[in-house]
Amino acid sequence: GFIFQGFNLLPDLNLFDNVDVPLRYRGLPAAQRRERIESALARVGLGARQKHYPAELSGGQQQRVAIARALAGQPRLLLADEPTGNLDSMMARGVMDLLEEINDQGTTIIMVTHDPELAARAQRNVHIIDGQVSEVERGPQLGRREATTDPNAAAA
C-alpha cells in the first residue's frame, strides 16, 4: 500500500469512492469492496463521513482517508512518503499513533520523514545522505511512543 505526502484524493469523489478506486482496479467484487472500505474508514475514525468530500475535511482527516485507502487493500507492506509532512504537530502525532497501531497488527511500514521526533518512534532508522546510506540505528523501539506522548517534553 502507498500513503502519499499530498494525499492524492480525487476531489469529485466522496470518501467511500476515493477508498474504492484502487479496489476497483484490483477487480474485487462489490460486496467485498464495500466491506473493506467501511472497515478501513471506521479504523481511521471516519466511518460516519463516507459520503463527505475531501474539501469538507481537515488536512488530518484527508490524510486518514489516504491511510484508509492504503489499508483497504490489506497490504503486508505500507510505503509512506512524508505521511505527516502537511500536518500540524498534533495531527502528525495522531497519524503516527495510527501507523504504530497498524504496525503492531503485523503490517510492515517503510516511512520517509525529515522529522526527527517522528523518526525516533520507529523501530529502525536508516539515514540517507546524497543517495547513500550513512547510518543505521537499531533499537528495541528507539524511544517509540514515549518520544512524543508528552507535547511539552521537548521543551524540558
PDB file of N, CA and C in Angstrom, residues 8 10 19 32 35 50 57 71 83 86 107 132 147:
ATOM      1  N   ASN A   8      -3.406  12.880  -2.474  1.00  0.00           N
ATOM      2  CA  ASN A   8      -3.858  12.386  -3.783  1.00  0.00           C
ATOM      3  C   ASN A   8      -5.292  11.876  -3.767  1.00  0.00           C
ATOM      4  N   LEU A  10      -9.203  12.269  -4.876  1.00  0.00           N
ATOM      5  CA  LEU A  10      -9.912  12.821  -6.028  1.00  0.00           C
ATOM      6  C   LEU A  10     -11.028  13.725  -5.514  1.00  0.00           C
ATOM      7  N   VAL A  19     -11.663   5.697  -1.511  1.00  0.00           N
ATOM      8  CA  VAL A  19     -11.059   4.468  -0.998  1.00  0.00           C
ATOM      9  C   VAL A  19     -11.324   3.304  -1.954  1.00  0.00           C
ATOM     10  N   GLN A  32     -17.296  -7.315  -1.350  1.00  0.00           N
ATOM     11  CA  GLN A  32     -16.007  -7.357  -0.659  1.00  0.00           C
ATOM     12  C   GLN A  32     -15.392  -5.959  -0.575  1.00  0.00           C
ATOM     13  N   GLU A  35     -17.237  -3.928   2.167  1.00  0.00           N
ATOM     14  CA  GLU A  35     -16.818  -4.359   3.499  1.00  0.00           C
ATOM     15  C   GLU A  35     -15.444  -3.781   3.851  1.00  0.00           C
ATOM     16  N   GLN A  50     -18.459   8.795   5.285  1.00  0.00           N
ATOM     17  CA  GLN A  50     -18.223   8.150   3.992  1.00  0.00           C
ATOM     18  C   GLN A  50     -18.700   8.965   2.802  1.00  0.00           C
ATOM     19  N   LEU A  57     -13.046  18.237   4.626  1.00  0.00           N
ATOM     20  CA  LEU A  57     -12.239  17.653   5.692  1.00  0.00           C
ATOM     21  C   LEU A  57     -11.017  18.505   6.009  1.00  0.00           C
ATOM     22  N   LEU A  71      -5.022   0.970   3.492  1.00  0.00           N
ATOM     23  CA  LEU A  71      -5.371  -0.179   4.333  1.00  0.00           C
ATOM     24  C   LEU A  71      -6.421  -1.077   3.705  1.00  0.00           C
ATOM     25  N   PRO A  83       4.201  11.017   5.515  1.00  0.00           N
ATOM     26  CA  PRO A  83       2.760  10.979   5.797  1.00  0.00           C
ATOM     27  C   PRO A  83       2.274  12.076   6.733  1.00  0.00           C
ATOM     28  N   ASN A  86       2.343  17.438   5.775  1.00  0.00           N
ATOM     29  CA  ASN A  86       1.399  18.542   5.588  1.00  0.00           C
ATOM     30  C   ASN A  86       0.521  18.781   6.811  1.00  0.00           C
ATOM     31  N   THR A 107       1.555  -5.187   9.896  1.00  0.00           N
ATOM     32  CA  THR A 107       1.916  -4.575   8.622  1.00  0.00           C
ATOM     33  C   THR A 107       3.283  -3.913   8.760  1.00  0.00           C
ATOM     34  N   GLN A 132      23.208   7.840  -0.429  1.00  0.00           N
ATOM     35  CA  GLN A 132      23.974   6.758   0.191  1.00  0.00           C
ATOM     36  C   GLN A 132      23.528   6.561   1.638  1.00  0.00           C
ATOM     37  N   ALA A 147       8.520   8.987  22.938  1.00  0.00           N
ATOM     38  CA  ALA A 147       9.178  10.171  22.384  1.00  0.00           C
ATOM     39  C   ALA A 147       8.217  11.322  22.146  1.00  0.00           C
TER      40      ALA A 147
END
